[in-house]
Amino acid sequence: ILLIFPEQSARGVVRLVLGGQETSPEDPLSVSAMREIGNILASAFLSAIGQLSGLSLIPSVPGYARDMAGSILDLV
């Protein structure tokens, strides 16, 4: 599962998760918040797919990358 957020959207989501606190994109708290958001979204998605298919799908620990889209897609 690959989640891609435009930088402004990611900052807005992190700000919501952190209760309005402003942080830089490289701040460890921001990175942790983005990883947790990815974990929640991936788990919800896999849970829904698992219920439909009757399979037990367990997500792995999410990774995090902040770069140009092309660079990230090459990595994947």
Short mmCIF file of N, CA, C and O in Angstrom, two decimals, residues 16-62:
data_model
loop_
_atom_site.label_atom_id
_atom_site.label_comp_id
_atom_site.label_asym_id
_atom_site.label_seq_id
_atom_site.Cartn_x
_atom_site.Cartn_y
_atom_site.Cartn_z
N LEU A 16 -3.46 18.45 12.48
CA LEU A 16 -4.68 17.95 13.11
C LEU A 16 -4.38 16.88 14.15
O LEU A 16 -4.93 16.89 15.25
N VAL A 17 -3.50 15.96 13.80
CA VAL A 17 -3.15 14.87 14.71
C VAL A 17 -2.46 15.40 15.97
O VAL A 17 -2.69 14.90 17.07
N LEU A 18 -1.64 16.43 15.80
CA LEU A 18 -0.88 16.98 16.93
C LEU A 18 -1.62 18.11 17.65
O LEU A 18 -1.02 18.83 18.44
N GLY A 19 -2.89 18.27 17.38
CA GLY A 19 -3.69 19.26 18.10
C GLY A 19 -3.34 20.69 17.76
O GLY A 19 -3.40 21.55 18.62
N GLY A 20 -2.97 20.95 16.51
CA GLY A 20 -2.69 22.31 16.08
C GLY A 20 -1.23 22.72 16.18
O GLY A 20 -0.86 23.81 15.79
N GLN A 21 -0.40 21.85 16.71
CA GLN A 21 1.04 22.15 16.88
C GLN A 21 1.73 22.19 15.52
O GLN A 21 1.57 21.31 14.70
N GLU A 22 2.49 23.26 15.29
CA GLU A 22 3.27 23.39 14.05
C GLU A 22 4.61 22.69 14.21
O GLU A 22 5.30 22.89 15.21
N THR A 23 4.97 21.87 13.24
CA THR A 23 6.27 21.19 13.25
C THR A 23 6.83 21.23 11.83
O THR A 23 6.10 21.43 10.87
N SER A 24 8.13 21.00 11.72
CA SER A 24 8.74 20.92 10.39
C SER A 24 8.55 19.50 9.86
O SER A 24 8.38 18.56 10.63
N PRO A 25 8.59 19.33 8.53
CA PRO A 25 8.41 17.98 7.97
C PRO A 25 9.46 16.97 8.40
O PRO A 25 9.21 15.78 8.41
N GLU A 26 10.67 17.43 8.77
CA GLU A 26 11.72 16.52 9.20
C GLU A 26 11.69 16.25 10.70
O GLU A 26 12.44 15.41 11.20
N ASP A 27 10.85 16.96 11.42
CA ASP A 27 10.75 16.78 12.87
C ASP A 27 10.36 15.33 13.18
O ASP A 27 9.45 14.79 12.56
N PRO A 28 11.03 14.68 14.13
CA PRO A 28 10.69 13.29 14.46
C PRO A 28 9.23 13.09 14.85
O PRO A 28 8.65 12.05 14.57
N LEU A 29 8.64 14.10 15.47
CA LEU A 29 7.23 14.00 15.85
C LEU A 29 6.33 13.98 14.61
O LEU A 29 5.37 13.22 14.55
N SER A 30 6.67 14.77 13.60
CA SER A 30 5.91 14.77 12.34
C SER A 30 6.04 13.44 11.62
O SER A 30 5.06 12.89 11.12
N VAL A 31 7.26 12.91 11.58
CA VAL A 31 7.50 11.62 10.92
C VAL A 31 6.72 10.53 11.64
O VAL A 31 6.06 9.70 11.02
N SER A 32 6.74 10.54 12.96
CA SER A 32 6.01 9.55 13.75
C SER A 32 4.51 9.66 13.51
O SER A 32 3.82 8.65 13.38
N ALA A 33 4.01 10.89 13.44
CA ALA A 33 2.58 11.09 13.18
C ALA A 33 2.20 10.57 11.80
O ALA A 33 1.17 9.90 11.65
N MET A 34 3.01 10.84 10.79
CA MET A 34 2.72 10.35 9.44
C MET A 34 2.77 8.82 9.39
O MET A 34 1.94 8.20 8.73
N ARG A 35 3.72 8.22 10.08
CA ARG A 35 3.78 6.76 10.12
C ARG A 35 2.53 6.19 10.79
O ARG A 35 2.00 5.18 10.35
N GLU A 36 2.08 6.81 11.86
CA GLU A 36 0.89 6.33 12.55
C GLU A 36 -0.35 6.50 11.68
O GLU A 36 -1.22 5.63 11.64
N ILE A 37 -0.44 7.60 10.95
CA ILE A 37 -1.55 7.81 10.02
C ILE A 37 -1.54 6.71 8.96
O ILE A 37 -2.57 6.12 8.64
N GLY A 38 -0.36 6.41 8.43
CA GLY A 38 -0.23 5.32 7.45
C GLY A 38 -0.63 3.99 8.03
O GLY A 38 -1.31 3.19 7.38
N ASN A 39 -0.24 3.74 9.27
CA ASN A 39 -0.58 2.50 9.94
C ASN A 39 -2.10 2.36 10.10
O ASN A 39 -2.67 1.30 9.83
N ILE A 40 -2.75 3.42 10.52
CA ILE A 40 -4.20 3.39 10.72
C ILE A 40 -4.92 3.18 9.40
O ILE A 40 -5.83 2.34 9.30
N LEU A 41 -4.53 3.91 8.36
CA LEU A 41 -5.19 3.78 7.06
C LEU A 41 -4.96 2.41 6.44
O LEU A 41 -5.89 1.78 5.92
N ALA A 42 -3.73 1.91 6.50
CA ALA A 42 -3.43 0.59 5.94
C ALA A 42 -4.17 -0.50 6.70
O ALA A 42 -4.71 -1.43 6.09
N SER A 43 -4.22 -0.40 8.02
CA SER A 43 -4.92 -1.40 8.83
C SER A 43 -6.42 -1.41 8.52
O SER A 43 -7.03 -2.48 8.41
N ALA A 44 -7.01 -0.23 8.36
CA ALA A 44 -8.44 -0.16 8.03
C ALA A 44 -8.70 -0.77 6.65
O ALA A 44 -9.66 -1.53 6.46
N PHE A 45 -7.85 -0.45 5.68
CA PHE A 45 -7.99 -0.99 4.34
C PHE A 45 -7.86 -2.51 4.34
O PHE A 45 -8.68 -3.23 3.78
N LEU A 46 -6.80 -3.01 4.99
CA LEU A 46 -6.58 -4.45 5.02
C LEU A 46 -7.68 -5.18 5.79
O LEU A 46 -8.06 -6.30 5.44
N SER A 47 -8.21 -4.55 6.82
CA SER A 47 -9.31 -5.15 7.57
C SER A 47 -10.55 -5.30 6.69
O SER A 47 -11.20 -6.35 6.70
N ALA A 48 -10.85 -4.27 5.92
CA ALA A 48 -12.02 -4.34 5.02
C ALA A 48 -11.82 -5.40 3.94
O ALA A 48 -12.72 -6.20 3.67
N ILE A 49 -10.64 -5.44 3.34
CA ILE A 49 -10.35 -6.45 2.32
C ILE A 49 -10.38 -7.85 2.94
O ILE A 49 -10.89 -8.80 2.35
N GLY A 50 -9.86 -7.98 4.15
CA GLY A 50 -9.86 -9.26 4.85
C GLY A 50 -11.27 -9.76 5.14
O GLY A 50 -11.56 -10.95 5.00
N GLN A 51 -12.16 -8.85 5.54
CA GLN A 51 -13.54 -9.24 5.80
C GLN A 51 -14.24 -9.70 4.53
O GLN A 51 -15.01 -10.66 4.55
N LEU A 52 -13.97 -9.02 3.43
CA LEU A 52 -14.59 -9.41 2.16
C LEU A 52 -14.06 -10.74 1.64
O LEU A 52 -14.80 -11.51 1.03
N SER A 53 -12.78 -10.99 1.86
CA SER A 53 -12.15 -12.18 1.29
C SER A 53 -12.05 -13.36 2.26
O SER A 53 -11.74 -14.47 1.85
N GLY A 54 -12.29 -13.10 3.54
CA GLY A 54 -12.15 -14.15 4.54
C GLY A 54 -10.71 -14.45 4.91
O GLY A 54 -10.43 -15.46 5.53
N LEU A 55 -9.80 -13.57 4.53
CA LEU A 55 -8.39 -13.75 4.83
C LEU A 55 -7.98 -12.91 6.03
O LEU A 55 -8.60 -11.89 6.33
N SER A 56 -6.91 -13.29 6.68
CA SER A 56 -6.33 -12.50 7.76
C SER A 56 -5.14 -11.74 7.19
O SER A 56 -4.10 -12.33 6.89
N LEU A 57 -5.29 -10.45 7.01
CA LEU A 57 -4.24 -9.61 6.43
C LEU A 57 -3.67 -8.70 7.52
O LEU A 57 -4.40 -7.94 8.13
N ILE A 58 -2.38 -8.79 7.74
CA ILE A 58 -1.71 -8.02 8.80
C ILE A 58 -0.69 -7.08 8.16
O ILE A 58 0.19 -7.53 7.43
N PRO A 59 -0.79 -5.77 8.43
CA PRO A 59 0.19 -4.84 7.84
C PRO A 59 1.53 -4.92 8.56
O PRO A 59 1.61 -5.29 9.73
N SER A 60 2.58 -4.57 7.83
CA SER A 60 3.90 -4.46 8.45
C SER A 60 4.07 -3.02 8.95
O SER A 60 3.22 -2.16 8.71
N VAL A 61 5.16 -2.77 9.64
CA VAL A 61 5.44 -1.43 10.14
C VAL A 61 5.61 -0.50 8.93
O VAL A 61 6.37 -0.82 8.01
N PRO A 62 4.91 0.63 8.90
CA PRO A 62 5.01 1.51 7.74
C PRO A 62 6.37 2.19 7.63
O PRO A 62 7.00 2.50 8.63
#
